[in-house]
DNA sequence: GTCTATACTCTGATAGAC
DNA sequence: GTCTATCAGAGTATAGAC
């Protein structure tokens, strides 16, 4: 009765959201094995059996979080327009990806945990959707390079670099803030730095 | 390698190394909470009580791994010579850091796991040694920029970028290989890409 | 030094009252 | 739908024989 795409009551909807939010908090900090249902239930403000009434098992909660996460994560890349102005499109992608890291650090860490541990629950998605989208967009970047509109560089590693540089500020937030010290806005500084970096890397030289 | 003040027999030394190697394997894949002594003992080929004879508790094993890890991790930055030729020194740092990521991916992932989880067991080291070394080297970079020997850019974020880009290839290895597909050497390609990137970012323009 | 056996706690999941 | 009570298994750690 409780499963399937049926309409849910307001309370049900509300509790599912409470649980998913709590689970995101805990899974993103401890990984799948390190997280416990006790912690999640406590953060959600529910009893453990009640949590398990909504989601049949720990696995189900985790899977519910991963489903859709990859899409959210790839949307900024998907939005890169092949018909647009190259420099503007790439900078837009960098900015959107950095915004995601700033506004959804827990999602970033959940993803990082998953990949760090060998992506046991995301392998298919990574080898499928993610891989083909990257190659699709790499082809676009390659074309722009052929046309001399941006400087030549390995397009796939260019995409890797954007992932690495933006997600670093979410995943290693603790380290970044410890080094910078108080009175800094890591993401604002990162935006300026990345703008400079990609301008110098990609501005074509005649 | 610093050893404890008490001399140990060859067998003791050997077993300690077996345990630490096994622990590195397991902790780097599952994080502290996700790892179990059963797994570590099995990988090490010892019984669990025997493991606990050498290291009093799970915490002690983990701490033994972290001790010294930060030093290893920072050595390449430490080796950047203020009296050297700027471009050569920076490229050398990038290359040494990438070599570390390639040759010691488990250490990289152990570190990533720790920072991802808020660095509960490394906070002091990060706010102390790491922070002061970064500011020390950032001052060197800043001086080089003042002298016009490399292009101007935020020196601390420049160091962040080297960390992010090199460690990405170790920590997200699964994803990198899934996207590249077979027949690629991620680290060799990364080295060429990073050489290009930092040359274009830092070569001074008159 | 190493093992078997075991104490005790934590964790995921279920039963059943309300 | 939510709770209390509880189970079975996994997990850390110790006792004690050899």
JSON list of N, CA and C in Angstrom, two decimals, chain A residues 139-152:
[
{"chain": "A", "resi": 139, "resn": "UNK", "atom": "N", "xyz": [32.79, 16.80, -27.64]},
{"chain": "A", "resi": 139, "resn": "UNK", "atom": "CA", "xyz": [32.77, 16.98, -29.10]},
{"chain": "A", "resi": 139, "resn": "UNK", "atom": "C", "xyz": [32.46, 18.44, -29.45]},
{"chain": "A", "resi": 140, "resn": "UNK", "atom": "N", "xyz": [31.55, 19.03, -28.68]},
{"chain": "A", "resi": 140, "resn": "UNK", "atom": "CA", "xyz": [31.23, 20.45, -28.90]},
{"chain": "A", "resi": 140, "resn": "UNK", "atom": "C", "xyz": [32.46, 21.31, -28.65]},
{"chain": "A", "resi": 141, "resn": "UNK", "atom": "N", "xyz": [33.12, 21.06, -27.52]},
{"chain": "A", "resi": 141, "resn": "UNK", "atom": "CA", "xyz": [34.33, 21.82, -27.19]},
{"chain": "A", "resi": 141, "resn": "UNK", "atom": "C", "xyz": [35.39, 21.65, -28.27]},
{"chain": "A", "resi": 142, "resn": "UNK", "atom": "N", "xyz": [35.52, 20.42, -28.75]},
{"chain": "A", "resi": 142, "resn": "UNK", "atom": "CA", "xyz": [36.50, 20.12, -29.80]},
{"chain": "A", "resi": 142, "resn": "UNK", "atom": "C", "xyz": [36.22, 20.94, -31.07]},
{"chain": "A", "resi": 143, "resn": "UNK", "atom": "N", "xyz": [34.95, 21.02, -31.39]},
{"chain": "A", "resi": 143, "resn": "UNK", "atom": "CA", "xyz": [34.56, 21.78, -32.59]},
{"chain": "A", "resi": 143, "resn": "UNK", "atom": "C", "xyz": [34.94, 23.25, -32.43]},
{"chain": "A", "resi": 144, "resn": "UNK", "atom": "N", "xyz": [34.65, 23.79, -31.24]},
{"chain": "A", "resi": 144, "resn": "UNK", "atom": "CA", "xyz": [35.01, 25.19, -30.97]},
{"chain": "A", "resi": 144, "resn": "UNK", "atom": "C", "xyz": [36.52, 25.40, -31.11]},
{"chain": "A", "resi": 145, "resn": "UNK", "atom": "N", "xyz": [37.27, 24.40, -30.70]},
{"chain": "A", "resi": 145, "resn": "UNK", "atom": "CA", "xyz": [38.74, 24.51, -30.82]},
{"chain": "A", "resi": 145, "resn": "UNK", "atom": "C", "xyz": [39.15, 24.45, -32.29]},
{"chain": "A", "resi": 146, "resn": "UNK", "atom": "N", "xyz": [38.53, 23.56, -33.04]},
{"chain": "A", "resi": 146, "resn": "UNK", "atom": "CA", "xyz": [38.83, 23.46, -34.48]},
{"chain": "A", "resi": 146, "resn": "UNK", "atom": "C", "xyz": [38.56, 24.80, -35.17]},
{"chain": "A", "resi": 147, "resn": "UNK", "atom": "N", "xyz": [37.50, 25.45, -34.74]},
{"chain": "A", "resi": 147, "resn": "UNK", "atom": "CA", "xyz": [37.12, 26.72, -35.35]},
{"chain": "A", "resi": 147, "resn": "UNK", "atom": "C", "xyz": [37.95, 27.89, -34.83]},
{"chain": "A", "resi": 148, "resn": "UNK", "atom": "N", "xyz": [38.85, 27.59, -33.90]},
{"chain": "A", "resi": 148, "resn": "UNK", "atom": "CA", "xyz": [39.72, 28.64, -33.37]},
{"chain": "A", "resi": 148, "resn": "UNK", "atom": "C", "xyz": [39.02, 29.62, -32.44]},
{"chain": "A", "resi": 149, "resn": "UNK", "atom": "N", "xyz": [37.87, 29.22, -31.93]},
{"chain": "A", "resi": 149, "resn": "UNK", "atom": "CA", "xyz": [37.13, 30.16, -31.07]},
{"chain": "A", "resi": 149, "resn": "UNK", "atom": "C", "xyz": [37.57, 30.05, -29.61]},
{"chain": "A", "resi": 150, "resn": "UNK", "atom": "N", "xyz": [38.15, 28.91, -29.24]},
{"chain": "A", "resi": 150, "resn": "UNK", "atom": "CA", "xyz": [38.85, 28.80, -27.95]},
{"chain": "A", "resi": 150, "resn": "UNK", "atom": "C", "xyz": [40.16, 28.08, -28.20]},
{"chain": "A", "resi": 151, "resn": "UNK", "atom": "N", "xyz": [41.10, 28.25, -27.28]},
{"chain": "A", "resi": 151, "resn": "UNK", "atom": "CA", "xyz": [42.41, 27.61, -27.45]},
{"chain": "A", "resi": 151, "resn": "UNK", "atom": "C", "xyz": [42.29, 26.10, -27.31]},
{"chain": "A", "resi": 152, "resn": "UNK", "atom": "N", "xyz": [43.25, 25.39, -27.92]},
{"chain": "A", "resi": 152, "resn": "UNK", "atom": "CA", "xyz": [43.16, 23.93, -27.92]},
{"chain": "A", "resi": 152, "resn": "UNK", "atom": "C", "xyz": [43.70, 23.36, -26.62]}
]
